[in-house]
Short mmCIF file of C-alpha atoms and ligand atoms in Angstrom, two decimals:
data_model
loop_
_atom_site.label_atom_id
_atom_site.label_comp_id
_atom_site.label_asym_id
_atom_site.label_seq_id
_atom_site.Cartn_x
_atom_site.Cartn_y
_atom_site.Cartn_z
CA UNK L 1423 7.80 9.23 15.32
CA UNK L 1424 10.31 7.52 13.22
CA UNK L 1425 9.49 6.94 9.60
CA UNK L 1426 10.95 3.29 8.72
CA UNK L 1427 10.82 2.66 4.90
CA UNK L 1428 8.60 0.15 4.28
CA UNK L 1429 8.55 -2.41 1.56
CA UNK L 1430 4.65 -4.06 0.93
CA UNK L 1431 4.19 -7.18 -1.16
CA UNK L 1432 0.86 -7.55 -2.39
CA UNK L 1433 0.45 -10.73 -3.74
CA UNK L 1434 -2.90 -10.12 -5.38
CA UNK L 1435 -5.14 -13.10 -6.47
CA UNK L 1436 -1.92 -14.77 -8.41
CA UNK L 1437 -1.28 -17.82 -5.72
CA UNK L 1438 -3.46 -20.55 -4.72
CA UNK L 1439 -3.19 -21.47 -0.97
CA UNK L 1440 -0.85 -24.16 -1.25
CA UNK L 1441 2.16 -21.52 -2.93
CA UNK L 1442 0.64 -18.70 -0.94
CA UNK L 1443 1.96 -20.98 2.27
CA UNK L 1444 4.83 -22.04 0.15
CA UNK L 1445 6.06 -18.48 -0.50
CA UNK L 1446 5.26 -17.59 2.90
CA UNK L 1447 7.71 -20.31 4.41
CA UNK L 1448 10.26 -19.09 2.34
CA UNK L 1449 9.53 -15.34 3.51
CA UNK L 1450 10.14 -16.59 7.02
CA UNK L 1451 13.42 -18.24 6.21
CA UNK L 1452 14.67 -15.47 3.85
CA UNK L 1453 13.76 -12.18 5.09
CA UNK L 1454 15.47 -12.01 8.29
CA UNK L 1455 17.88 -9.15 9.02
CA UNK L 1456 15.87 -5.77 8.32
CA UNK L 1457 16.02 -3.92 11.38
CA UNK L 1458 15.84 -0.74 9.63
CA UNK L 1459 12.97 -1.12 7.70
CA UNK L 1460 9.58 -2.40 8.16
CA UNK L 1461 8.37 -5.23 5.60
CA UNK L 1462 4.72 -6.60 5.36
CA UNK L 1463 3.04 -9.22 3.03
CA UNK L 1464 -0.41 -8.76 1.83
CA UNK L 1465 -1.91 -12.15 0.80
CA UNK L 1466 -5.53 -13.11 -0.07
CA UNK L 1467 -7.69 -13.07 2.85
CA UNK L 1468 -8.40 -17.04 2.81
CA UNK L 1469 -4.78 -17.67 4.08
CA UNK L 1470 -4.12 -14.67 6.35
CA UNK L 1471 -4.68 -16.63 9.43
CA UNK L 1472 -2.37 -19.64 8.46
CA UNK L 1473 0.52 -16.93 6.71
CA UNK L 1474 0.31 -14.92 10.39
CA UNK L 1475 1.70 -18.46 11.96
CA UNK L 1476 4.30 -18.97 9.60
CA UNK L 1477 5.81 -15.62 9.65
CA UNK L 1478 5.23 -14.70 13.60
CA UNK L 1479 9.11 -15.42 14.39
CA UNK L 1480 9.98 -13.38 11.51
CA UNK L 1481 10.19 -9.51 10.92
CA UNK L 1482 7.72 -9.64 8.02
CA UNK L 1483 4.22 -8.13 9.24
CA UNK L 1484 0.91 -9.04 7.68
CA UNK L 1485 -1.13 -7.00 5.76
CA UNK L 1486 -4.83 -7.51 4.05
CA UNK L 1487 -5.40 -6.39 0.39
CA UNK L 1488 -8.87 -5.17 1.11
CA UNK L 1489 -11.40 -4.31 4.22
CA UNK L 1490 -15.14 -3.66 4.68
CA UNK L 1491 -16.44 -0.18 5.84
CA UNK L 1492 -18.76 -1.38 8.29
CA UNK L 1493 -17.32 -3.18 11.60
CA UNK L 1494 -20.00 -5.48 11.67
CA UNK L 1495 -23.84 -6.83 10.69
CA UNK L 1496 -25.11 -8.51 7.53
CA UNK L 1497 -22.56 -8.12 5.09
CA UNK L 1498 -22.55 -11.04 3.24
CA UNK L 1499 -18.91 -12.04 1.94
CA UNK L 1500 -17.42 -8.97 3.56
CA UNK L 1501 -14.31 -8.93 5.97
CA UNK L 1502 -13.94 -5.75 8.71
CA UNK L 1503 -10.80 -3.56 10.21
CA UNK L 1504 -11.66 -5.50 13.58
CA UNK L 1505 -11.66 -8.82 11.84
CA UNK L 1506 -8.45 -8.31 9.84
CA UNK L 1507 -6.80 -7.21 13.33
CA UNK L 1508 -7.92 -10.20 15.10
CA UNK L 1509 -6.00 -12.47 12.92
CA UNK L 1510 -2.73 -10.29 13.17
CA UNK L 1511 -3.30 -7.50 10.27
CA UNK L 1512 -1.01 -4.81 11.07
CA UNK L 1513 -1.94 -2.97 7.20
CA UNK L 1514 -4.55 -3.11 4.78
CA UNK L 1515 -4.83 -1.93 1.30
CA UNK L 1516 -7.72 0.48 0.13
CA UNK L 1517 -8.55 1.40 -3.16
CA UNK L 1518 -6.18 -0.37 -5.02
CA UNK L 1519 -6.81 0.45 -8.96
CA UNK L 1520 -7.79 -3.04 -9.60
CA UNK L 1521 -10.69 -3.03 -7.26
CA UNK L 1522 -11.75 0.53 -8.01
CA UNK L 1523 -11.78 -0.71 -11.92
CA UNK L 1524 -13.05 -4.06 -11.40
CA UNK L 1525 -15.41 -3.98 -8.47
CA UNK L 1526 -16.19 -0.39 -9.24
CA UNK L 1527 -14.83 1.10 -6.25
CA UNK L 1528 -15.75 4.61 -5.97
CA UNK L 1529 -14.53 7.59 -4.02
CA UNK L 1530 -17.17 7.40 -1.22
CA UNK L 1531 -16.47 3.66 -0.65
CA UNK L 1532 -12.62 4.11 -0.11
CA UNK L 1533 -13.33 7.19 1.94
CA UNK L 1534 -15.80 4.85 4.55
CA UNK L 1535 -13.22 1.85 4.34
CA UNK L 1536 -10.20 4.70 5.35
CA UNK L 1537 -12.87 5.66 8.52
CA UNK L 1538 -13.66 2.04 9.62
CA UNK L 1539 -10.03 1.08 9.56
CA UNK L 1540 -9.03 3.95 11.40
CA UNK L 1541 -12.21 3.76 13.83
CA UNK L 1542 -12.08 0.04 14.42
CA UNK L 1543 -8.68 -0.76 14.42
CA UNK L 1544 -5.11 0.16 14.75
CA UNK L 1545 -4.04 -1.03 11.49
CA UNK L 1546 -2.45 1.31 9.31
CA UNK L 1547 -4.12 2.04 5.77
CA UNK L 1548 -2.30 2.16 3.11
CA UNK L 1549 -4.50 4.08 0.54
CA UNK L 1550 -3.54 3.45 -3.32
CA UNK L 1551 -3.72 6.56 -5.61
CA UNK L 1552 -2.81 6.95 -9.53
CA UNK L 1553 -3.60 8.11 -12.98
CA UNK L 1554 -4.44 6.15 -16.08
CA UNK L 1555 -2.44 6.69 -19.06
CA UNK L 1556 -5.41 8.65 -20.61
CA UNK L 1557 -5.01 11.04 -17.65
CA UNK L 1558 -1.54 11.18 -17.95
CA UNK L 1559 -1.45 11.70 -22.02
CA UNK L 1560 -3.71 14.50 -21.28
CA UNK L 1561 -1.64 16.07 -18.40
CA UNK L 1562 -4.20 15.44 -16.06
CA UNK L 1563 -1.90 13.46 -13.39
CA UNK L 1564 -1.51 15.96 -10.65
CA UNK L 1565 -5.45 16.91 -11.11
CA UNK L 1566 -6.50 13.59 -10.38
CA UNK L 1567 -4.17 12.58 -7.55
CA UNK L 1568 -5.23 15.47 -5.54
CA UNK L 1569 -8.86 14.67 -6.52
CA UNK L 1570 -8.53 11.14 -5.04
CA UNK L 1571 -6.48 12.57 -1.69
CA UNK L 1572 -9.09 14.98 -1.25
CA UNK L 1573 -12.29 12.98 -1.47
CA UNK L 1574 -10.45 9.89 0.32
CA UNK L 1575 -9.41 12.01 3.71
CA UNK L 1576 -12.01 14.36 3.73
CA UNK L 1577 -13.01 14.81 7.24
CA UNK L 1578 -10.67 12.18 8.41
CA UNK L 1579 -9.34 12.99 11.67
CA UNK L 1580 -5.94 11.21 13.04
CA UNK L 1581 -5.26 10.75 16.25
CA UNK L 1582 -1.71 11.28 17.30
CA UNK L 1583 -0.64 7.81 17.38
CA UNK L 1584 -2.55 6.81 14.01
CA UNK L 1585 -0.52 6.39 10.79
CA UNK L 1586 -1.14 6.24 7.30
CA UNK L 1587 0.18 5.16 4.16
CA UNK L 1588 -0.58 6.26 0.87
CA UNK L 1589 1.03 4.20 -2.25
CA UNK L 1590 1.50 6.66 -5.44
CA UNK L 1591 0.61 3.96 -7.94
CA UNK L 1592 0.37 5.30 -11.47
CA UNK L 1593 -2.38 2.80 -13.31
CA UNK L 1594 0.09 2.69 -16.39
CA UNK L 1595 3.08 1.17 -14.76
CA UNK L 1596 1.18 -1.64 -12.26
CA UNK L 1597 2.20 -5.25 -14.00
CA UNK L 1598 3.41 -3.56 -17.47
CA UNK L 1599 7.02 -3.55 -16.88
CA UNK L 1600 6.94 0.25 -17.57
CA UNK L 1601 8.64 1.99 -14.73
CA UNK L 1602 8.24 5.36 -14.07
CA UNK L 1603 11.32 7.48 -14.13
CA UNK L 1604 12.15 8.02 -10.53
CA UNK L 1605 12.22 11.56 -10.35
CA UNK L 1606 9.00 11.56 -11.90
CA UNK L 1607 7.69 9.68 -9.13
CA UNK L 1608 9.55 12.04 -6.62
CA UNK L 1609 7.48 14.90 -8.20
CA UNK L 1610 4.37 13.14 -7.96
CA UNK L 1611 5.31 12.59 -4.04
CA UNK L 1612 5.86 16.33 -3.52
CA UNK L 1613 2.68 16.92 -5.20
CA UNK L 1614 0.78 13.99 -2.54
CA UNK L 1615 2.87 16.03 0.38
CA UNK L 1616 1.38 19.40 -0.37
CA UNK L 1617 -1.96 17.79 -0.89
CA UNK L 1618 -1.81 16.16 2.41
CA UNK L 1619 -0.46 19.03 3.92
CA UNK L 1620 -3.55 21.31 3.12
CA UNK L 1621 -5.80 18.74 4.33
CA UNK L 1622 -4.25 17.59 7.65
CA UNK L 1623 -1.14 20.30 8.01
CA UNK L 1624 2.69 20.33 7.74
CA UNK L 1625 3.38 18.26 11.37
CA UNK L 1626 0.80 15.11 10.53
CA UNK L 1627 2.01 14.78 7.37
CA UNK L 1628 5.46 14.92 8.56
CA UNK L 1629 4.82 12.40 11.64
CA UNK L 1630 1.84 10.40 10.14
CA UNK L 1631 2.27 10.19 6.68
CA UNK L 1632 4.54 7.64 4.38
CA UNK L 1633 4.47 8.21 0.69
CA UNK L 1634 5.33 5.08 -1.28
CA UNK L 1635 5.76 4.10 -4.77
CA UNK L 1636 4.66 1.01 -6.73
CA UNK L 1637 4.17 -0.08 -10.29
CA UNK L 1638 6.35 -2.97 -11.78
CA UNK L 1639 9.49 -2.10 -9.13
CA UNK L 1640 11.42 -4.98 -9.21
CA UNK L 1641 15.16 -6.13 -8.02
CA UNK L 1642 16.67 -3.88 -11.33
CA UNK L 1643 15.36 -0.19 -10.58
CA UNK L 1644 14.32 -0.38 -6.96
CA UNK L 1645 18.05 0.95 -6.13
CA UNK L 1646 16.93 3.79 -8.71
CA UNK L 1647 14.57 5.37 -6.18
CA UNK L 1648 17.02 5.03 -3.07
CA UNK L 1649 18.58 8.45 -3.36
CA UNK L 1650 15.26 10.15 -3.56
CA UNK L 1651 13.64 12.29 -0.21
CA UNK L 1652 10.37 11.64 -0.70
CA UNK L 1653 9.93 8.18 -1.26
CA UNK L 1654 9.36 5.71 1.93
CA UNK L 1655 9.15 2.85 0.33
CA UNK L 1656 7.27 0.64 -2.09
CA UNK L 1657 4.33 -1.39 -2.88
CA UNK L 1658 5.16 -4.65 -4.91
CA UNK L 1659 3.30 -6.60 -7.14
CA UNK L 1660 5.11 -9.07 -9.55
CA UNK L 1661 8.25 -9.03 -8.04
CA UNK L 1662 7.17 -10.21 -4.84
CA UNK L 1663 6.04 -13.50 -5.46
CA UNK L 1664 9.79 -14.56 -5.48
CA UNK L 1665 11.08 -14.35 -1.83
CA UNK L 1666 15.17 -13.82 -2.88
CA UNK L 1667 13.96 -10.67 -5.65
CA UNK L 1668 11.57 -9.25 -2.63
CA UNK L 1669 14.66 -9.40 -0.46
CA UNK L 1670 16.94 -7.84 -3.13
CA UNK L 1671 14.16 -4.95 -3.38
CA UNK L 1672 14.16 -4.54 0.15
CA UNK L 1673 17.64 -4.20 0.46
CA UNK L 1674 18.22 -2.03 -2.42
CA UNK L 1675 15.93 0.56 -0.82
P1 PGA E 2318 3.28 -4.69 -10.02
O1 PGA E 2318 2.37 -4.28 -8.82
O2 PGA E 2318 4.49 -4.33 -8.84
O3 PGA E 2318 2.77 -6.26 -10.27
O4 PGA E 2318 3.47 -3.80 -11.02
C1 PGA E 2318 1.92 -3.29 -8.20
C2 PGA E 2318 0.68 -3.19 -7.58
O5 PGA E 2318 0.07 -3.50 -8.39
O6 PGA E 2318 0.75 -3.06 -5.98
#
């Protein structure tokens, strides 16, 4: 498999419907020539269908910010992987630290969500892992990340055509403007790769996984990550809310 670098925009719940549609339109006009990279936007679920329509002739692909772990049934308010696929999603963020914190998403839920995506759709899961400031101060970050990976992927089997993205997002760097030193991100990506190799074996990790970084990436610091071997892309929050800045980040990688 050719492993293209990928840059994913996570709009969170930062824009209303009107502003989301306008920004999608700007993406479609601005992000045009990016043949060597993959780019995706994850807007709120309420605008997924309309945004798919707006970006359909552009290279920007659609992603979701969440998914439910069952595929159909009496689950008020939830959206399944196959429904996301029906509206054109090709990626889904799983286990973002904001959901782990605000919605008490636990290991088991995240594990079930990954399985649901792989079992019921062709969507690529984007699993977020990351340590808190406290973990970092106690120098527990390696242990925490390995634990998150083991719990999320235990018993998960990948078919040869399935891909997975792991987004390393140190919680203390999200939305804070406090960026990790690129070399520290690279070191953590190496730890992530080693943990994944234990779970899946070298070939699967080499061919089917991409490891991306997220946390206060912007058009100034993005280029600092370019030379690193094990950084396959970015998950971008705040800086993805302006199409021009997001394009600069894509180009910088
Ligand atoms: P940020 O968010 O770029 O605003 O730090 C990243 C994320 O939470 O995915």
